[in-house]
Coordinates of C-alpha atoms in Angstrom, one line a residue:
X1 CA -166.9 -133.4 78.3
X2 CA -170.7 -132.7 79.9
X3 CA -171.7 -129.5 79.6
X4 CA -171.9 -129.0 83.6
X5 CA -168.6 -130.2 84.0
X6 CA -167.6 -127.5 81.4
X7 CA -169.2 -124.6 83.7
X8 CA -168.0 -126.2 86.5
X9 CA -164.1 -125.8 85.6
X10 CA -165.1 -122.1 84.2
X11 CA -166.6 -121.3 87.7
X12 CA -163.7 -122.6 89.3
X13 CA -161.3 -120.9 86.8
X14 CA -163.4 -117.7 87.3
X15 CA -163.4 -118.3 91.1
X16 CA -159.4 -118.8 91.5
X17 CA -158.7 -115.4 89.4
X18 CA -160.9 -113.4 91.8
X19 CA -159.3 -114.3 94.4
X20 CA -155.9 -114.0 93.3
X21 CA -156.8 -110.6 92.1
X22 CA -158.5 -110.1 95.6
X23 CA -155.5 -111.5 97.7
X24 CA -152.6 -110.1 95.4
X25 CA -153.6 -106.7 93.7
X26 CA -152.6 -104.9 92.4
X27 CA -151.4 -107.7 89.6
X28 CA -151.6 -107.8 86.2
X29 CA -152.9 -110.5 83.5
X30 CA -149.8 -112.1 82.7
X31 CA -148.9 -113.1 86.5
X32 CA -152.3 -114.5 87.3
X33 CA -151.5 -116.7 84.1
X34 CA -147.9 -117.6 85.2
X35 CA -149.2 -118.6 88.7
X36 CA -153.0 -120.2 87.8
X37 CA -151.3 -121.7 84.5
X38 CA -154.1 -120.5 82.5
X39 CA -153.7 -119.6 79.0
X40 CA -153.7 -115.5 78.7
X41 CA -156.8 -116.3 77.0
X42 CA -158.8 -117.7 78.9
X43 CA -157.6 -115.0 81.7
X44 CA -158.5 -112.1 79.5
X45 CA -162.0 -113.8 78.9
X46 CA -162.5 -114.2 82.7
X47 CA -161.0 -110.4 83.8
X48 CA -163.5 -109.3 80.8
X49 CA -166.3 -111.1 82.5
X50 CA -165.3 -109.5 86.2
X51 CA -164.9 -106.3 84.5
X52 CA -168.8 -106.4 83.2
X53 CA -170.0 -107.6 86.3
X54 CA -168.1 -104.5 88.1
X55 CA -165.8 -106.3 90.6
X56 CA -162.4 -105.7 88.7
X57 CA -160.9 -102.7 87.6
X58 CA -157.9 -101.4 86.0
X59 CA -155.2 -99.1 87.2
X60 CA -152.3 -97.7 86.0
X61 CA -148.6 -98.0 86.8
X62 CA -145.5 -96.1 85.6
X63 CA -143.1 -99.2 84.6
X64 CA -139.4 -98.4 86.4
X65 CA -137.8 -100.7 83.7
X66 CA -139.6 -99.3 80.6
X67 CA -139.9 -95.0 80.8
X68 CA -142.9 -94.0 79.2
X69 CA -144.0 -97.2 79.7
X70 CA -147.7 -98.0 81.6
X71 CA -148.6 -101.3 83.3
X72 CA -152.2 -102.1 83.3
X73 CA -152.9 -103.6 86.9
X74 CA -156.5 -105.2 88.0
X75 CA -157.4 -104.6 91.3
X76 CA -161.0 -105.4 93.2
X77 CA -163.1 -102.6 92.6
X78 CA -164.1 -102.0 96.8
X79 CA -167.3 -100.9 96.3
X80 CA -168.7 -102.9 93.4
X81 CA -170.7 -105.0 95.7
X82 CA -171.9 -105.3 99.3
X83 CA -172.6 -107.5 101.8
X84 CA -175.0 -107.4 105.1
X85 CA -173.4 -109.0 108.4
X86 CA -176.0 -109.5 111.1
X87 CA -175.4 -110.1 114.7
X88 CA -178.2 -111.7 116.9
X89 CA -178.5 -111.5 120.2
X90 CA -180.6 -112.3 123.6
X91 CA -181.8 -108.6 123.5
X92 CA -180.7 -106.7 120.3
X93 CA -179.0 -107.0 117.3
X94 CA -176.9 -105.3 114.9
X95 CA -176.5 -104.9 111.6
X96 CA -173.4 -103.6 108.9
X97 CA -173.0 -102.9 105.2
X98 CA -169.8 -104.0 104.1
X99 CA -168.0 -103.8 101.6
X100 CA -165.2 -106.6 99.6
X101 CA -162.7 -105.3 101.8
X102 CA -164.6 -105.8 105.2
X103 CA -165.1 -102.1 105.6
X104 CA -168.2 -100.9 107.7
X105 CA -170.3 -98.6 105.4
X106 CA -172.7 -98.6 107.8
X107 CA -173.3 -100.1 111.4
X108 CA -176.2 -100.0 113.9
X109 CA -177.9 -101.4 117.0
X110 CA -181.2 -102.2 117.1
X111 CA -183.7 -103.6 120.0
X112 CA -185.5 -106.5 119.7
X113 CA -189.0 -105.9 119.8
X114 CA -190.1 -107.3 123.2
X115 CA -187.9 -110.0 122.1
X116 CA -190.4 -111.6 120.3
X117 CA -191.0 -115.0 118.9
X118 CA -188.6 -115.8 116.3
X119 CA -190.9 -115.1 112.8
X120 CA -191.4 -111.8 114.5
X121 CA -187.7 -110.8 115.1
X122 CA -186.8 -112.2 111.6
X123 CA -189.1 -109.7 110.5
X124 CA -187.9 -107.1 112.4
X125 CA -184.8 -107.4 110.8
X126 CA -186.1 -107.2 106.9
X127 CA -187.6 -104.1 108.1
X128 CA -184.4 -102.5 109.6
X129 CA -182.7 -103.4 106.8
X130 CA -185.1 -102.0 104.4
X131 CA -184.8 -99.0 106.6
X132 CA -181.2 -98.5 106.6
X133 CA -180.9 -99.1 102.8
X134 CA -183.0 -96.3 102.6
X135 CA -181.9 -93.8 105.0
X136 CA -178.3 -94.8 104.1
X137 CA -179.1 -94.0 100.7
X138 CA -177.4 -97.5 99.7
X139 CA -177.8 -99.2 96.4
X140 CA -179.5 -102.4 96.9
X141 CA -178.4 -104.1 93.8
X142 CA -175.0 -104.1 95.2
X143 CA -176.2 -106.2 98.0
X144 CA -175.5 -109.7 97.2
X145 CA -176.6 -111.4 100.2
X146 CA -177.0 -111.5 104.1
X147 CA -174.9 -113.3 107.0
X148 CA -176.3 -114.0 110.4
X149 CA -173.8 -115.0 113.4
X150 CA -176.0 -116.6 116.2
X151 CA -174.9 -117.8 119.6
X152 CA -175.7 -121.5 119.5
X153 CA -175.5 -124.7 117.9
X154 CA -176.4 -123.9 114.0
X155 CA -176.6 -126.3 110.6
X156 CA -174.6 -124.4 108.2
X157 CA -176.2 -126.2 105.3
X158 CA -179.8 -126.8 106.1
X159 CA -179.9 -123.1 107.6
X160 CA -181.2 -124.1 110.8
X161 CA -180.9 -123.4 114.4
X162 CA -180.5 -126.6 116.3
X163 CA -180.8 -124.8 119.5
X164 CA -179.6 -121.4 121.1
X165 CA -180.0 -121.4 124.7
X166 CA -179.3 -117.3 124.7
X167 CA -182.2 -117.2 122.3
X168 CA -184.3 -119.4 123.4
X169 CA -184.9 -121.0 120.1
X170 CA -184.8 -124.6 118.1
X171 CA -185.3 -125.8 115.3
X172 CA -185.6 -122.7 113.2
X173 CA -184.8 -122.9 109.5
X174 CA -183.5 -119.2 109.8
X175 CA -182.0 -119.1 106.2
X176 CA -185.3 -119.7 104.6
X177 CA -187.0 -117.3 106.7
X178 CA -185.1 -114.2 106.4
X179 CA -184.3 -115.0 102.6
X180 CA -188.7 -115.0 102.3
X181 CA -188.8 -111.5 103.8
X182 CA -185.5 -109.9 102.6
X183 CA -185.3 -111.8 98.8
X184 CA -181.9 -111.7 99.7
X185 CA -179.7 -115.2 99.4
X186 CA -178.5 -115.9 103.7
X187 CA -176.0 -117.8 105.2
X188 CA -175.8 -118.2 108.5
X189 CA -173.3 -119.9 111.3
X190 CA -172.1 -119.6 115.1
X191 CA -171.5 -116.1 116.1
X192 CA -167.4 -116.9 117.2
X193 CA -167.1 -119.2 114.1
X194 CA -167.9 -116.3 111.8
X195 CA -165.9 -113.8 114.3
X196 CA -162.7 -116.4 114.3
X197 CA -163.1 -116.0 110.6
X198 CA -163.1 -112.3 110.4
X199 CA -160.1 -111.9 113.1
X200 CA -158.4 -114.4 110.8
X201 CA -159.4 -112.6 107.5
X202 CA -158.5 -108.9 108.7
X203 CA -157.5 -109.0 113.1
X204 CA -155.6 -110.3 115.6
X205 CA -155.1 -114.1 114.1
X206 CA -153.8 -112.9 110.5
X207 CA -151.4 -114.9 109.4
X208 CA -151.4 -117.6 112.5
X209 CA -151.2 -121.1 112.3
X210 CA -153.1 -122.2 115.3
X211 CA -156.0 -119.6 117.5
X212 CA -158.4 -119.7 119.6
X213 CA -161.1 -117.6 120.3
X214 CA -163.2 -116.9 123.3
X215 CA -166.3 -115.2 123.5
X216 CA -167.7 -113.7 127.2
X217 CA -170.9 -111.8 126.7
X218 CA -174.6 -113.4 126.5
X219 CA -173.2 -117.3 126.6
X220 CA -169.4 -118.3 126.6
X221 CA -168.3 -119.6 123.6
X222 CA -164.6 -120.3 121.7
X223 CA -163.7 -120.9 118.3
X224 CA -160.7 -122.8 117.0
X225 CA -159.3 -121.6 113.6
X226 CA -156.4 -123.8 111.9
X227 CA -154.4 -122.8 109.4
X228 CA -156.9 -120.8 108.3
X229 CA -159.8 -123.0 108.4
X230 CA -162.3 -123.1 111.5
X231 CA -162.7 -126.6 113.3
X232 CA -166.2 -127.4 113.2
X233 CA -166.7 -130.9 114.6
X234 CA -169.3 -133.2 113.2
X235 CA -172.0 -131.5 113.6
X236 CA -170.3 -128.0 113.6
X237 CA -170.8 -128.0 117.5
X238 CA -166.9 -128.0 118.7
X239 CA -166.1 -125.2 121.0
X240 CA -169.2 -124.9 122.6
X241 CA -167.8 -124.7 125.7
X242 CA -170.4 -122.5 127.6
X243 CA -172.3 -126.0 128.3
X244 CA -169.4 -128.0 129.6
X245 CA -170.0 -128.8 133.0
X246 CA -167.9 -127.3 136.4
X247 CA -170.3 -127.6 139.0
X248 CA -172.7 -130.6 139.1
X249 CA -174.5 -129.0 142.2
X250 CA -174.5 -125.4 140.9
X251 CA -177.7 -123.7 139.2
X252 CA -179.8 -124.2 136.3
X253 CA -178.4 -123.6 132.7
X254 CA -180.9 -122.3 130.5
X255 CA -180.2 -124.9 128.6
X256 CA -182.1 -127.6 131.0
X257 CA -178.4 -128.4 132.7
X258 CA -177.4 -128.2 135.7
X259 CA -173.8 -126.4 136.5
X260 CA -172.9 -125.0 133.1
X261 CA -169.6 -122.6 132.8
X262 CA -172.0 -120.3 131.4
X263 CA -174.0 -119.3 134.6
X264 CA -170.6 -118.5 136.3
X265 CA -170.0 -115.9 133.5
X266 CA -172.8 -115.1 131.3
X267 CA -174.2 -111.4 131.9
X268 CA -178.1 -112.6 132.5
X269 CA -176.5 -114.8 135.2
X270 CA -174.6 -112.6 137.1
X271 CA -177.7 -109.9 137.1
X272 CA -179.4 -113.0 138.2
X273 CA -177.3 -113.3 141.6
X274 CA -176.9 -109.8 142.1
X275 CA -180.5 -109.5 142.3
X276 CA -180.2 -112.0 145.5
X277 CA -179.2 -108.7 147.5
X278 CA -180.4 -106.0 145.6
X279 CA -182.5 -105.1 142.3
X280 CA -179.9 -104.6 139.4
X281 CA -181.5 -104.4 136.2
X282 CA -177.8 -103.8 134.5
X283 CA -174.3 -105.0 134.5
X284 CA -173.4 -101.3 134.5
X285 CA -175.0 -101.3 137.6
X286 CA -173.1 -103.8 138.8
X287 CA -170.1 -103.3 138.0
X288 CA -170.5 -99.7 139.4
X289 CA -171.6 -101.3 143.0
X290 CA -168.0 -102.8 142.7
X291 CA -166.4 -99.8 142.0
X292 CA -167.9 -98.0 145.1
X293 CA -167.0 -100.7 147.1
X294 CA -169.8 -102.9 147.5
X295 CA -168.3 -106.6 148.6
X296 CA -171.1 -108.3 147.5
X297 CA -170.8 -106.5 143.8
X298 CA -167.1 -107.6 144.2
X299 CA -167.9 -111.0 145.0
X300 CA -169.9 -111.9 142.0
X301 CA -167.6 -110.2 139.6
X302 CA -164.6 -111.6 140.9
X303 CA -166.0 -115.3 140.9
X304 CA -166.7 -114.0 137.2
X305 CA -163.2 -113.6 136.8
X306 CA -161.6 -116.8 138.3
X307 CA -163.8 -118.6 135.8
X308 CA -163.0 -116.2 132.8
X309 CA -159.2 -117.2 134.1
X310 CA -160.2 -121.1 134.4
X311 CA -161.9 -121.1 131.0
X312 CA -159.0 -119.1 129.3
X313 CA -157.0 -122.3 131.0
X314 CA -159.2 -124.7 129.8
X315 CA -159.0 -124.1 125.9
X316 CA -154.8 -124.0 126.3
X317 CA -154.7 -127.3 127.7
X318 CA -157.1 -129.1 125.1
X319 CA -156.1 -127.0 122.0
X320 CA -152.6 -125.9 122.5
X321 CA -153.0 -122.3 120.6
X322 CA -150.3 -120.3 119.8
X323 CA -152.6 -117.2 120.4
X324 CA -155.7 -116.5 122.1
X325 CA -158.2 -114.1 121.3
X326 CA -160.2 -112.8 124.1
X327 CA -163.4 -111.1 122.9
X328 CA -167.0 -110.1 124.0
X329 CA -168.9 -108.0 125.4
X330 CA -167.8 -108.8 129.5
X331 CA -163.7 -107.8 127.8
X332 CA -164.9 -104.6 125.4
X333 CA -167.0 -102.9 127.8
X334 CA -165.5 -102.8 130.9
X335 CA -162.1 -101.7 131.8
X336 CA -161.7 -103.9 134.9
X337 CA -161.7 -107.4 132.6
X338 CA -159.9 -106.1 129.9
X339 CA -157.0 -105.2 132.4
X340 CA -156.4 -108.2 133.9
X341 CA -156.6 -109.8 130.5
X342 CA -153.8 -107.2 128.8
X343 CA -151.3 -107.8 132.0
X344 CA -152.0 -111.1 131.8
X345 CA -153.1 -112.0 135.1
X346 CA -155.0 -114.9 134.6
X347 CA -152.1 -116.7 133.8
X348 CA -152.0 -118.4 137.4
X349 CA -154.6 -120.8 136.0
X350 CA -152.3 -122.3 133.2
X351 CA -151.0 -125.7 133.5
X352 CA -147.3 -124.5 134.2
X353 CA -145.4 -126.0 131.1
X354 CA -147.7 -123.8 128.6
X355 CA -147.2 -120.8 130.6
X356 CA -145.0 -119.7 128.1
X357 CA -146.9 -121.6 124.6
X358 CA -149.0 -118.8 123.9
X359 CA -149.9 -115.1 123.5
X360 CA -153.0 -113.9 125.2
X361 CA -154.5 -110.8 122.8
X362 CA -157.5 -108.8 123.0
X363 CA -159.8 -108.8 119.5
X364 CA -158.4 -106.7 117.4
X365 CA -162.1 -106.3 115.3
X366 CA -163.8 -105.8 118.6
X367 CA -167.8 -105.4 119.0
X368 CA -167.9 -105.4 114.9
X369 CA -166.2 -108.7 114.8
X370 CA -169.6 -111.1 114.1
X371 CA -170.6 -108.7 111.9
X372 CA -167.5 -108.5 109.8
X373 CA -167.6 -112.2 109.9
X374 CA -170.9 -112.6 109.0
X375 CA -170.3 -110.7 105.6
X376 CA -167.6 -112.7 104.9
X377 CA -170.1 -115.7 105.0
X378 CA -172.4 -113.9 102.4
X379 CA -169.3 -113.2 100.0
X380 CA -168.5 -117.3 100.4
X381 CA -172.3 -118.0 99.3
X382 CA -172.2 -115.4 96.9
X383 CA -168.7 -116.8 94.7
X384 CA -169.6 -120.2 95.2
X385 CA -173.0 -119.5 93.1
X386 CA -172.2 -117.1 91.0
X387 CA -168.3 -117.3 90.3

């Protein structure tokens, strides 16, 4: 056998023991050789080698069928290494440290700096980062890498940013970029993909079969997640509902379209036709017009809603989810969208025989979701390297 093939099936053997010990811990050596078939050889070779590296550690158990009698356990050893999840967005962005577990360290908002050109929020970044590192008093050689969730259309391999409408960029080989400024190895994806996968990994679609995710904030977006896998497409594009078409004579999408879903529901839309009436520089503002009883306020929020309804419709009939995931900022922030979603209102846009196919749940991971997911990128890129 060729010596790569060799430390290929050790890096896979070293690979499936973490994450049995990650998925099943407390376990001990024996059972991870009864269920990967290994020799207890090789799997005292590989804990060794986890051990050194400080991801596993062992604990202790009092053995109920020998007195006196301790089991030595391996477990993940939380804090042993750390990830950075990024979430970028039209105006801001926000950053966590988290750890194996997908704990938050540490989380923050930051503005973009005039939103600026792309080099110059990429560098923005590296220097919040450096920044919180600091001020957090973090260890930076547990950071292993860095994952970025971005609203758009993203190549998961090349690194690159086919084209965000919310940003306004395309064609940006993010990955290289922010790995040049930070020295840090990036991975980066759609911001609902890498949400789907965190509500998956740790939220509201643990343990399901069949979800879909939808995103109202800056774009409109969903995410499909099956069996535990996301659906990408061919050219991880699938779900990009924001750009599907529901008005041929509506307005212009940012996106050069004409009649997008998106301008119907995205927040720099609806700011867009309340300023028609009056100067809103907010959807605070907004949405506290419709509170005092503005009609006009009311009329642009409630079209909002019909379309959040039709949307919610929309991704039942093509995907046929068991659950769906409402999420984003429109559904965390205010009070009036997350109501009608919890009572279920917007049932009276479902095709009538999946009325009763599905369960309609808010995210469980809420505002931290990208982020969360985003680190669970980095961990991928960082086993598949070095385990």
């Amino acid at each position: 056998m060729q010596k790569h093939d060799q430390d290929y099936i050790r890096r896979k053997n070293k690979a499936a023991v973490f994450q049995m010990i990650r998925s099943s811990a407390p376990i001990s050596r024996a059972d991870i050789a009864r269920t990967t078939k290994m020799s207890p050889t090789t799997i005292s070779r590989i804990v060794q080698e986890l051990k050194d590296q400080g991801f596993v550690k062992e604990m202790e158990l009092q053995t109920a069928s020998t007195p006196g009698r301790r089991a030595i356990l391996l477990e993940l050893d939380q804090t042993s290494v750390l990830t950075v999840g990024i979430e970028l967005d039209r105006s801001k962005f926000k950053i966590g440290i988290v750890d194996f577990e997908g704990r938050m360290v540490f989380v923050g908002n930051v503005d973009r700096e005039l939103v600026g050109t792309p080099d110059e929020t990429l560098a923005q970044i590296g220097r919040e980062l450096q920044a919180i590192i600091e001020q957090q008093k973090i260890d930076a050689k547990k950071i292993i890498g860095i994952g970025i969730g971005i609203p758009g259309l993203v190549d998961t391999k090349s690194g690159e940013v086919i084209l965000s409408a919310q940003l306004g960029w395309s064609r940006i080989n993010v990955v290289e970029k922010l790995k040049k400024i930070t020295g840090y190895d990036v991975a980066i994806d759609n911001e609902l993909k890498v949400k789907a996968l965190a509500e998956h990994s740790y939220g509201a679609a643990k343990g399901s079969s069949r979800t879909a995710l939808i995103g109202f904030g800056s774009g409109v977006g969903s995410a499909l997640v099956i069996n535990g896998e996301i659906y990408r497409g061919d050219t991880n594009s699938a779900g990009e509902i924001g750009h599907t078409i529901v008005d041929p004579n509506g307005v212009l999408c940012a996106c050069g379209k004409i009649g997008c879903l998106q301008t119907y529901i995205a927040e720099s839309s609806l700011i867009s036709e309340a300023n028609k009436v009056r100067p809103i520089s907010s959807l605070d503002e907004l949405f506290e017009e419709r509170r005092q009883g503005q009609l006009w306020a009311a009329t642009i929020i409630d079209r909002a809603i019909a379309f959040i309804g039709i949307t919610i419709a929309n991704v039942i009939s093509m995907y046929n989810p068991s659950t769906v995931i409402v999420s984003g900022n429109l559904v965390e922030k205010y009070e009036e969208i997350r109501s009608i979603i919890e009572r279920d209102e917007l049932q009276q846009y479902v095709w009538e025989p999946l009325r009763d196919s599905y369960q309609l749940v808010l995210s469980n991971l809420g505002s931290n979701g990208v982020v969360i997911g985003a680190s669970l990128l980095a961990q991928d890129t960082f086993l598949s390297i070095e385990i």
